[in-house]
Coordinates of C-alpha atoms in Angstrom, one line a residue:
X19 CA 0.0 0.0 0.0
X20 CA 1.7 3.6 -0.5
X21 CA 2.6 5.7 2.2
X22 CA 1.1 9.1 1.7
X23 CA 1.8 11.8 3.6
X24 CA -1.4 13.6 4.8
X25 CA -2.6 15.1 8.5
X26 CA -4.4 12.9 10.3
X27 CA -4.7 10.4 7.8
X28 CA -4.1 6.4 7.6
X29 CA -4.9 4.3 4.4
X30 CA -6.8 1.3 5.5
X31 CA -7.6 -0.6 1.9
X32 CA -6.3 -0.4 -1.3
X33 CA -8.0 -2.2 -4.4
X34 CA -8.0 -1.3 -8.1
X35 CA -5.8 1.8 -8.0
X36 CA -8.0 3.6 -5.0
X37 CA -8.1 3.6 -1.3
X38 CA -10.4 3.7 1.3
X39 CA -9.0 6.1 4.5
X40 CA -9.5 6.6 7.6
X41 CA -9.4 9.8 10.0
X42 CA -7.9 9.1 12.6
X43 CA -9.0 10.6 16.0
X44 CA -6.5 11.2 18.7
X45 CA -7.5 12.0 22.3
X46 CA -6.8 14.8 22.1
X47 CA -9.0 15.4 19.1
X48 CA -11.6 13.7 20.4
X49 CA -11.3 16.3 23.2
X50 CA -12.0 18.6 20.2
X51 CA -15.1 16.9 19.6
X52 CA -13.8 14.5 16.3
X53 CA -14.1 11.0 16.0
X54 CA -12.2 8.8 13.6
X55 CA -14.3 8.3 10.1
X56 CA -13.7 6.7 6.8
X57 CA -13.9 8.4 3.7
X58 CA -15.4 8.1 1.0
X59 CA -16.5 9.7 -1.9
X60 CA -19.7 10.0 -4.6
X61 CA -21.6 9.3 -2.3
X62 CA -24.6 11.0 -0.6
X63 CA -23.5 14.5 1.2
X64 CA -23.3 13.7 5.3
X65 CA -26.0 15.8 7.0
X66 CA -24.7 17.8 10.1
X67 CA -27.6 15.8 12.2
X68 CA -26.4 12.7 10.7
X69 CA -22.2 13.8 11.5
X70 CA -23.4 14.6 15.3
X71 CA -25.1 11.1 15.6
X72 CA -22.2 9.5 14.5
X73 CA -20.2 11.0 17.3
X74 CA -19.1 14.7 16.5
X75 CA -19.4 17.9 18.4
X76 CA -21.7 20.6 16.9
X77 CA -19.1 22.6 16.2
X78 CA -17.3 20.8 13.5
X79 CA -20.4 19.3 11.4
X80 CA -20.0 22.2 9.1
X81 CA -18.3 21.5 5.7
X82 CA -17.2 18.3 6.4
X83 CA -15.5 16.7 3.4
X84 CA -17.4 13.7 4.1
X85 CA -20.0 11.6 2.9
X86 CA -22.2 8.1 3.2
X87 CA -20.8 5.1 1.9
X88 CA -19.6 5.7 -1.9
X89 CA -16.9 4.6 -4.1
X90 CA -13.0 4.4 -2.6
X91 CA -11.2 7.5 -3.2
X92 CA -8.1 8.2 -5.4
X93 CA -5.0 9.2 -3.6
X94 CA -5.4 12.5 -4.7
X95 CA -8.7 12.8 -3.4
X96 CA -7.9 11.2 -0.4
X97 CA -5.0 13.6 0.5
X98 CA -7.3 16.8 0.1
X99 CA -10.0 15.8 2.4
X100 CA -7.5 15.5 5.1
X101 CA -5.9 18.6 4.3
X102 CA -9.6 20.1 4.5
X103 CA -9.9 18.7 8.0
X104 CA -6.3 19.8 9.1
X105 CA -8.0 23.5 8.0
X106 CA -11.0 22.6 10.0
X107 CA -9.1 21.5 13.4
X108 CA -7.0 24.9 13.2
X109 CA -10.2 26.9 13.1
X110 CA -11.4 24.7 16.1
X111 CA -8.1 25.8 18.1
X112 CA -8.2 29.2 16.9
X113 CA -12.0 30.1 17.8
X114 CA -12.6 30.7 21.6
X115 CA -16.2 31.0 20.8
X116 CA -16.9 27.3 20.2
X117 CA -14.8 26.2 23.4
X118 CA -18.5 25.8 25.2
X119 CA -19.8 22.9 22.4
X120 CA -16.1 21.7 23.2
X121 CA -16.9 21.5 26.5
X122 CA -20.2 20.3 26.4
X123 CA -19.6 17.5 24.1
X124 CA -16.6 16.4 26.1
X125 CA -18.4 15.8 29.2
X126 CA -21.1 13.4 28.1
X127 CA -19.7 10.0 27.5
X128 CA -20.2 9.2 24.1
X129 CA -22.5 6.5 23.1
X130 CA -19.6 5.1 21.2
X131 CA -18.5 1.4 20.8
X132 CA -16.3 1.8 23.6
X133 CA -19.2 2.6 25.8
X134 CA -21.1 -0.1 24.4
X135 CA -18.5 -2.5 25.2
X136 CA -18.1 -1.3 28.9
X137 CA -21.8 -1.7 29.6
X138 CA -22.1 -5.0 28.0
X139 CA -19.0 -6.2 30.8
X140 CA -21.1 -4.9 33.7
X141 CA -23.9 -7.0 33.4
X142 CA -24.6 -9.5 35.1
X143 CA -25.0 -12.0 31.6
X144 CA -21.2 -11.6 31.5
X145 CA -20.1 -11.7 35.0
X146 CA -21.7 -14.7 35.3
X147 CA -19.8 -16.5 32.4
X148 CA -16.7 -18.7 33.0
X149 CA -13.9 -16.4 34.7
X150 CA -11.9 -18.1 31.2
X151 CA -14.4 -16.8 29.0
X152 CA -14.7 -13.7 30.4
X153 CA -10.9 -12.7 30.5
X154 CA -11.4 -14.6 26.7
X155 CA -14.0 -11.6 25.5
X156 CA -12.5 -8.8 27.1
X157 CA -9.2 -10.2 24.9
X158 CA -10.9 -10.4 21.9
X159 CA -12.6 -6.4 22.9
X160 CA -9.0 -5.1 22.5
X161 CA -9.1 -5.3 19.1
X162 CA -12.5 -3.9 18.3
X163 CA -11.9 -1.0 21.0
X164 CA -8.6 -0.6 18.5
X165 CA -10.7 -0.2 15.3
X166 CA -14.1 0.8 15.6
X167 CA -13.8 2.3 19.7
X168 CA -14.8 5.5 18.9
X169 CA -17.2 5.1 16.4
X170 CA -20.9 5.2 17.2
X171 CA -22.7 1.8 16.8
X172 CA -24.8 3.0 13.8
X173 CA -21.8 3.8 12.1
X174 CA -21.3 -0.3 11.4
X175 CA -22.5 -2.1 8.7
X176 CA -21.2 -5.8 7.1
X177 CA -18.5 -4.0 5.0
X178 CA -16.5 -2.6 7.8
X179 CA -16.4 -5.6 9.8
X180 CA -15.8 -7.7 7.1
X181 CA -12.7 -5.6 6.2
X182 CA -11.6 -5.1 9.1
X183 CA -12.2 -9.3 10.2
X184 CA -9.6 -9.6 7.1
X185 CA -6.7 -6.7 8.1
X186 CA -7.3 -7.7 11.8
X187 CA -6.2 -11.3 10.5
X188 CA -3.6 -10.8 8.4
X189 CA -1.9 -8.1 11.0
X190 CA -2.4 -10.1 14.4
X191 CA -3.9 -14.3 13.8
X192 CA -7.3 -16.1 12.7
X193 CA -7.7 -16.8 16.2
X194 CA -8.0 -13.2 17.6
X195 CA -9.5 -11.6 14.5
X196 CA -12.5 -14.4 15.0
X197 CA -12.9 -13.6 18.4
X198 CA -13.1 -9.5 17.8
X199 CA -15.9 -10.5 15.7
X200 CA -17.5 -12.8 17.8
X201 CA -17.4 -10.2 20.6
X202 CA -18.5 -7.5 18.6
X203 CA -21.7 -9.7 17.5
X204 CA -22.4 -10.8 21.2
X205 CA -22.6 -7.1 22.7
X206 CA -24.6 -5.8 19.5
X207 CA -27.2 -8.6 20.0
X208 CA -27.2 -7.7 23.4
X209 CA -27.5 -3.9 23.1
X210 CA -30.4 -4.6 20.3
X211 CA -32.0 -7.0 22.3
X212 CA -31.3 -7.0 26.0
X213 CA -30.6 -3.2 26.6
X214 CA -33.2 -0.6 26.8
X215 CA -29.9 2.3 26.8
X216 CA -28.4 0.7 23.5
X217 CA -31.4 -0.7 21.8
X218 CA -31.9 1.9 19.1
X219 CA -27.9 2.4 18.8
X220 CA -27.3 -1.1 17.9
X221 CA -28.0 -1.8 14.6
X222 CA -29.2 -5.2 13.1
X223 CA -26.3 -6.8 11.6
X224 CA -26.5 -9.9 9.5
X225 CA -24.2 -11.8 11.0
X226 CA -24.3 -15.0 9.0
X227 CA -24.0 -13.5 5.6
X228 CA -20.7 -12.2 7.2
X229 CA -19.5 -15.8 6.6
X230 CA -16.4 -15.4 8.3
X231 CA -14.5 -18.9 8.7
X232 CA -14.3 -20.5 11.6
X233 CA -10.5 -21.6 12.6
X234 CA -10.0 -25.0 12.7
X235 CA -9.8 -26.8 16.2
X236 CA -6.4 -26.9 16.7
X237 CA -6.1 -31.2 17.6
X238 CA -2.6 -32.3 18.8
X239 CA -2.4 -36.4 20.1
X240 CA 0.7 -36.9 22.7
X241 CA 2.4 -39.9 22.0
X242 CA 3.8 -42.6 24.7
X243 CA 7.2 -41.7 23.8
X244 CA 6.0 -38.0 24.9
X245 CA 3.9 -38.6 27.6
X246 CA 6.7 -40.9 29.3
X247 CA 9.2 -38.0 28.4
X248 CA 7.4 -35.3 30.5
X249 CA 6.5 -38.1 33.3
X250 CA 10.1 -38.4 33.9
X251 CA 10.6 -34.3 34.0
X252 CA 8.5 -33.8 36.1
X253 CA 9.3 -36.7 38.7
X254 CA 13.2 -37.3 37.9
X255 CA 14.5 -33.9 36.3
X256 CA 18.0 -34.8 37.2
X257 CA 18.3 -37.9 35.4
X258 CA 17.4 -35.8 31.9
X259 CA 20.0 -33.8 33.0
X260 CA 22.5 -37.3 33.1
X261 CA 20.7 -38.8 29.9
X262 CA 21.9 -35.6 28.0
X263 CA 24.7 -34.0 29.7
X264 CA 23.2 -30.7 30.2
X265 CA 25.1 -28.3 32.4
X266 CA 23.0 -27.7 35.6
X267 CA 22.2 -24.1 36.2
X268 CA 23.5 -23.5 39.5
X269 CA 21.9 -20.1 40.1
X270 CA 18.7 -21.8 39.4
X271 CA 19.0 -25.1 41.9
X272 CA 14.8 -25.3 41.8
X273 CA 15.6 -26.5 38.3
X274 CA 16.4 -29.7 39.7
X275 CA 13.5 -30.3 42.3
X276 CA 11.2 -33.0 41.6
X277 CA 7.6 -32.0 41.0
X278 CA 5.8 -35.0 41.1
X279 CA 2.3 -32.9 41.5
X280 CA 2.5 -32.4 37.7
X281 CA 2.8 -36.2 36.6
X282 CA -0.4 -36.2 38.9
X283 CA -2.4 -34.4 37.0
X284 CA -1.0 -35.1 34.1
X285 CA -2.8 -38.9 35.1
X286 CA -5.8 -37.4 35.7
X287 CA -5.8 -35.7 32.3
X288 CA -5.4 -38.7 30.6
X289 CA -7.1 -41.2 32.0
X290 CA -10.5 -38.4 32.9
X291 CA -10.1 -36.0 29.7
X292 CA -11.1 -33.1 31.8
X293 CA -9.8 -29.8 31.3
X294 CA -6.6 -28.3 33.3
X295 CA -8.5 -26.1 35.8
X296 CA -11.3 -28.7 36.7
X297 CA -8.0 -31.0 37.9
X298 CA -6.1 -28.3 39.7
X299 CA -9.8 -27.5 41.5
X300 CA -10.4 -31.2 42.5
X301 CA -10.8 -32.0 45.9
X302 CA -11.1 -35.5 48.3
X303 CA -15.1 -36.1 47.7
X304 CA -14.3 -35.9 43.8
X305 CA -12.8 -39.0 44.2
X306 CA -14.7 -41.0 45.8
X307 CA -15.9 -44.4 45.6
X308 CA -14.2 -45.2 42.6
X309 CA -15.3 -42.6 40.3
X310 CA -14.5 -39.2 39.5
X311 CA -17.0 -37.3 39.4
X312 CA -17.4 -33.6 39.0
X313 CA -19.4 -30.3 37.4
X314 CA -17.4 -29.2 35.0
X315 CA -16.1 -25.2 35.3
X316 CA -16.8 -24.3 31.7
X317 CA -20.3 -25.2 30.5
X318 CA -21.7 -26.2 34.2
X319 CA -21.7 -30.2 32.6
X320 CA -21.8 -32.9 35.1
X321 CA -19.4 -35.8 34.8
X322 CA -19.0 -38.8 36.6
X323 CA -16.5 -41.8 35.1
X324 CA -14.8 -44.8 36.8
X325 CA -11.1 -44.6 38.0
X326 CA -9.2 -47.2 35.6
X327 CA -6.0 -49.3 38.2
X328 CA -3.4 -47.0 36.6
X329 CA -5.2 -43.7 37.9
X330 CA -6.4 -45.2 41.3
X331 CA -2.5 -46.6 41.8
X332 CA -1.4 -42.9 41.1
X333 CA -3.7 -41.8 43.4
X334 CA -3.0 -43.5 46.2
X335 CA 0.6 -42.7 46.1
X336 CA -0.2 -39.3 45.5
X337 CA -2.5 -39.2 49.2
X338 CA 0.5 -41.3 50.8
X339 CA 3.0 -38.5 49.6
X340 CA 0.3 -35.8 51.3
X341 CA 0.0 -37.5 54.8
X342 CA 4.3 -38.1 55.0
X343 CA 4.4 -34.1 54.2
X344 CA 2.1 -33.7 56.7
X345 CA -1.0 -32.3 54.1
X346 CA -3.2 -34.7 54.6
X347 CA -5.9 -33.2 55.7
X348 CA -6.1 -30.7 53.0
X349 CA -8.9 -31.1 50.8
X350 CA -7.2 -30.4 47.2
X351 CA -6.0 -33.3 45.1
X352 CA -3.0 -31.3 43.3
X353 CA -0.8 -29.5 45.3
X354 CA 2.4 -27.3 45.0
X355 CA 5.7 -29.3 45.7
X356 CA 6.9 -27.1 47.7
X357 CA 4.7 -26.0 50.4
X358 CA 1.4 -27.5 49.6
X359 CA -1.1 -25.0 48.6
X360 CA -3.0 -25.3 46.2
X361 CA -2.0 -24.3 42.0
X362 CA -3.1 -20.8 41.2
X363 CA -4.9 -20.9 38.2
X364 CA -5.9 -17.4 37.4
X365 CA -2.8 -15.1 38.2
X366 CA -0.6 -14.4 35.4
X367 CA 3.0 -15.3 37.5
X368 CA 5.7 -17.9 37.8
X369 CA 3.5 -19.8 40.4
X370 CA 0.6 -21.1 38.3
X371 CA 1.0 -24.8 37.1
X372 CA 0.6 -23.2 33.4
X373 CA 4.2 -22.0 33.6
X374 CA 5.5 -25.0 35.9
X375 CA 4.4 -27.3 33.3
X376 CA 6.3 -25.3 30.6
X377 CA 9.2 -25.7 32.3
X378 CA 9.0 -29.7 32.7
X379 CA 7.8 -30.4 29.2
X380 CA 11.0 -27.8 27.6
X381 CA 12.9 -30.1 29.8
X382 CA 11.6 -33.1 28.3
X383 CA 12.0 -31.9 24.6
X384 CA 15.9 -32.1 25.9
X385 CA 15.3 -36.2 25.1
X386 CA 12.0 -36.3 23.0
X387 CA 11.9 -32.9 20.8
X388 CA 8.5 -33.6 19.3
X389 CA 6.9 -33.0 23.1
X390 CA 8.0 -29.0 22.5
X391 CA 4.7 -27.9 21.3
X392 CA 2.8 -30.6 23.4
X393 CA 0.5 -28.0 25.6
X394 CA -1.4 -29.6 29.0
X395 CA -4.4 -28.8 27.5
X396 CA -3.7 -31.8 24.6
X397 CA -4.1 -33.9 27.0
X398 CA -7.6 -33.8 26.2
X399 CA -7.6 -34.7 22.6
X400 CA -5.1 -37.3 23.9
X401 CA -7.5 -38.9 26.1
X402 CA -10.5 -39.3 23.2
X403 CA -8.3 -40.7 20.7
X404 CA -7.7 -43.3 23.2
X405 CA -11.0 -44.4 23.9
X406 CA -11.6 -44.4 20.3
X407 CA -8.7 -46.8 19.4
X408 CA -10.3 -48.6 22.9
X409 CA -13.2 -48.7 20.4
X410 CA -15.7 -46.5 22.1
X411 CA -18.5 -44.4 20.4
X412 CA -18.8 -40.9 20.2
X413 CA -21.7 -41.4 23.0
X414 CA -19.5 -43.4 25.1
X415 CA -16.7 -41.0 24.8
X416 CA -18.8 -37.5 25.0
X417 CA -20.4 -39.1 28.5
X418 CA -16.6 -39.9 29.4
X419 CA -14.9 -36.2 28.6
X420 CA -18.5 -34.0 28.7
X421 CA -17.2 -32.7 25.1
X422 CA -20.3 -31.5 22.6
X423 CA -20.4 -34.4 20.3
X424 CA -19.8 -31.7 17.2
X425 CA -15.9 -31.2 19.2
X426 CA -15.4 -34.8 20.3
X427 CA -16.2 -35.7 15.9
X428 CA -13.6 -33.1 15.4
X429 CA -11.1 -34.7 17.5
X430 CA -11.3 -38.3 16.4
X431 CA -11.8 -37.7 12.5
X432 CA -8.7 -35.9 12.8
X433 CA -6.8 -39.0 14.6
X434 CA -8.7 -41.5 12.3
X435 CA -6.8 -39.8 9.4
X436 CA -3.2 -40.2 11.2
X437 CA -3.9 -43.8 12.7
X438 CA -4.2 -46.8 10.6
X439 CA -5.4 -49.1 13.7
X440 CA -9.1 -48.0 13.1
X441 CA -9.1 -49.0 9.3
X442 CA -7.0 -52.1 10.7
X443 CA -10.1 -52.5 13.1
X444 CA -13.1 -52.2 10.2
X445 CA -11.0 -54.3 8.1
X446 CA -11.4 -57.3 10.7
X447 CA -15.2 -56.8 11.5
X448 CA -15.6 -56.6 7.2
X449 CA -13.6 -60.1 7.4
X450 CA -15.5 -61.7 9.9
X451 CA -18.1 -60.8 8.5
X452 CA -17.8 -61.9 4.9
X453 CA -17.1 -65.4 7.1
X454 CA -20.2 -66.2 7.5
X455 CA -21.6 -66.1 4.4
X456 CA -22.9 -62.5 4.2

């Protein structure tokens, strides 16, 4: 795209020889009573009503070199509409006589998308999501509060977003760019629907002819080879250390202390399929009577399965190792190593099991490389593709993990596709079939 020198001006899109720019609003601008727009050009004149619904002060509705939706402009064209607003921003600064509409229009908070955004995350609909979710949208909110934040809600339609969806993913991921949207789509339904403030701001998007595409489920199967690798890590760090001849970091001696807590629930991942923070908040009556059985933290699913002999041997040993440190009568399955309190699994520091378990599986990839991208959360696809080479159906296996059986499909057609053992399996039933005379 070229760079063009022009106040207050940023190319967003360039196609067949033209460009569609933005405005660009800084605070202290929007002090002034501006508020970033796109231009455009042939296309109806912008009434001074319609400018001051879209966000600007009284003051600077006249003459504006914009208009509605049109055709892109040329470069040329481009470069004199934001010289004409340069013009209009020195008369702003120069005439004491409008510093009351300044004023004014300063003090109300605008019924931007900014404000839209902060209302929507003080209700109670989102406090009561998933803390995961929640820190999830106000992610994804970044990004729309970086592109549209100022705008007015009516200022939206399925052109601008879909733009946007597309520079959003080239410049920062699928992932994120699919989530601005999907945030975006969640507080307009809201406003439109839920909000008596916001109702008439929100306009009615069609969100599926948007047809954004969704980002594939990212599906990664640990291997034994890998699993065993981060086992020994996390329970015998020093004989990776002997196995490979690594120099010891004597500055950093915890490098070298045995965190057997993390095998734990690396056990219970497998051999359960639940989801890291349902593990970490496990407690004594969870595991009970041979089962585990729990509500799950993200979707409020109930679960119950049976503990298989390797999981019931680990956690037996893992109760003996709480009574000799003397924690036995702490409720909490998984427990730090050090002083036995439980994982935090919310605070971004060097405490959480999240970065603990980094730290093992980087020292495993010392002897197994493939395990360097193997994330905790994997565990879960790990644990369905095993009970789907065990044979199980989706029903047995969506009752086992609490997945949506759309997820769970996901999961094993991808590991069909890698592992011959299934076609192995539908070869012998087609064989024993054709045996009996069919």
């Amino acid at each position: 795209m070229t760079t063009l020198k022009a106040p207050y001006f940023e190319p967003r899109l360039r196609k067949d020889g033209e460009t569609l720019c933005r405005f660009t609003a800084s605070p202290k601008l929007r002090k002034l009573g501006f508020v970033t727009f796109d231009y455009y050009t042939d296309g109806p004149p912008l009434e001074p009503h319609e400018a001051q619904e879209l966000g600007f002060a009284p003051s600077t509705t006249q003459n504006l070199p914009f208009t509605h939706p049109g055709r892109l402009m040329s470069v040329g064209e481009a470069v004199a509409a934001a010289h004409i607003v340069a013009k209009m921003i020195e008369h702003q600064l120069d005439n004491p006589q409008d510093e009351t509409d300044i004023r004014l229009h300063a003090q109300a908070k605008p019924m931007n998308i900014d404000h839209l955004l902060d209302d929507y995350f003080e209700t109670e609909e989102f406090n009561n999501l998933a803390p995961k979710t929640q820190l999830g949208y106000k992610s994804w909110a970044v990004l729309i509060r970086k592109y549209f934040g100022d705008q007015r809600p009516k200022a939206l339609d399925e052109i601008s977003i879909i733009e946007t969806y597309w520079a959003a993913r080239n410049s920062r991921g699928e992932r994120l760019a699919y989530g601005a949207v999907q945030i975006l789509r969640i507080v307009y339904k809201w406003g439109r629907s839920r909000s008596r403030k916001w109702k008439h701001h929100a306009p009615g998007i069609e969100w599926s002819g948007l047809k954004i595409p969704t980002p594939k489920p990212r599906v990664r199967v640990g291997t034994d080879e890998e699993l065993d690798a981060i086992m020994l890590a996390a329970e015998n760090p020093l004989k990776i250390h002997q196995l490979t001849g690594a120099k010891i970091n004597e500055k950093r001696p915890s490098e070298l202390l045995p965190r057997p807590s993390l095998a734990d629930a690396l056990m219970i991942a497998l051999w359960t399929a639940q989801r890291q923070t349902d593990i970490l908040l496990l407690t004594s009556p969870n595991l009970s009577r041979g089962r585990c059985a729990l509500q799950q933290s993200k979707g409020g699913k109930f679960v119950s399965v049976p503990l298989m002999d390797p999981l019931k041997q680990r956690i037996a040993e893992l109760k003996r190792r709480k009574m000799q440190r003397g924690w036995g009568d702490r409720p909490q399955i998984i427990l730090t190593d050090v002083n036995g309190i439980p994982y935090q699994t919310k605070a971004a520091t060097n405490t959480t099991f999240s970065s603990y378990f980094c730290r093992v599986r980087n020292l495993a990839a010392e002897i197994c490389p493939s395990v360097a991208d193997f994330q905790f959360r994997d565990l879960r696809d790990t644990a369905l593709t095993r009970l789907g080479a065990a044979g199980c159906d989706i029903w047995e296996i969506i009752s086992w993990s609490g997945h949506n059986p759309d997820t769970a499909m996901q999961v094993i057609k991808h590991y069909m596709a890698i592992d011959q053992s299934f076609a192995d399996r539908a070869g012998e039933k087609l064989a024993k079939h054709l045996a009996k005379g069919h």
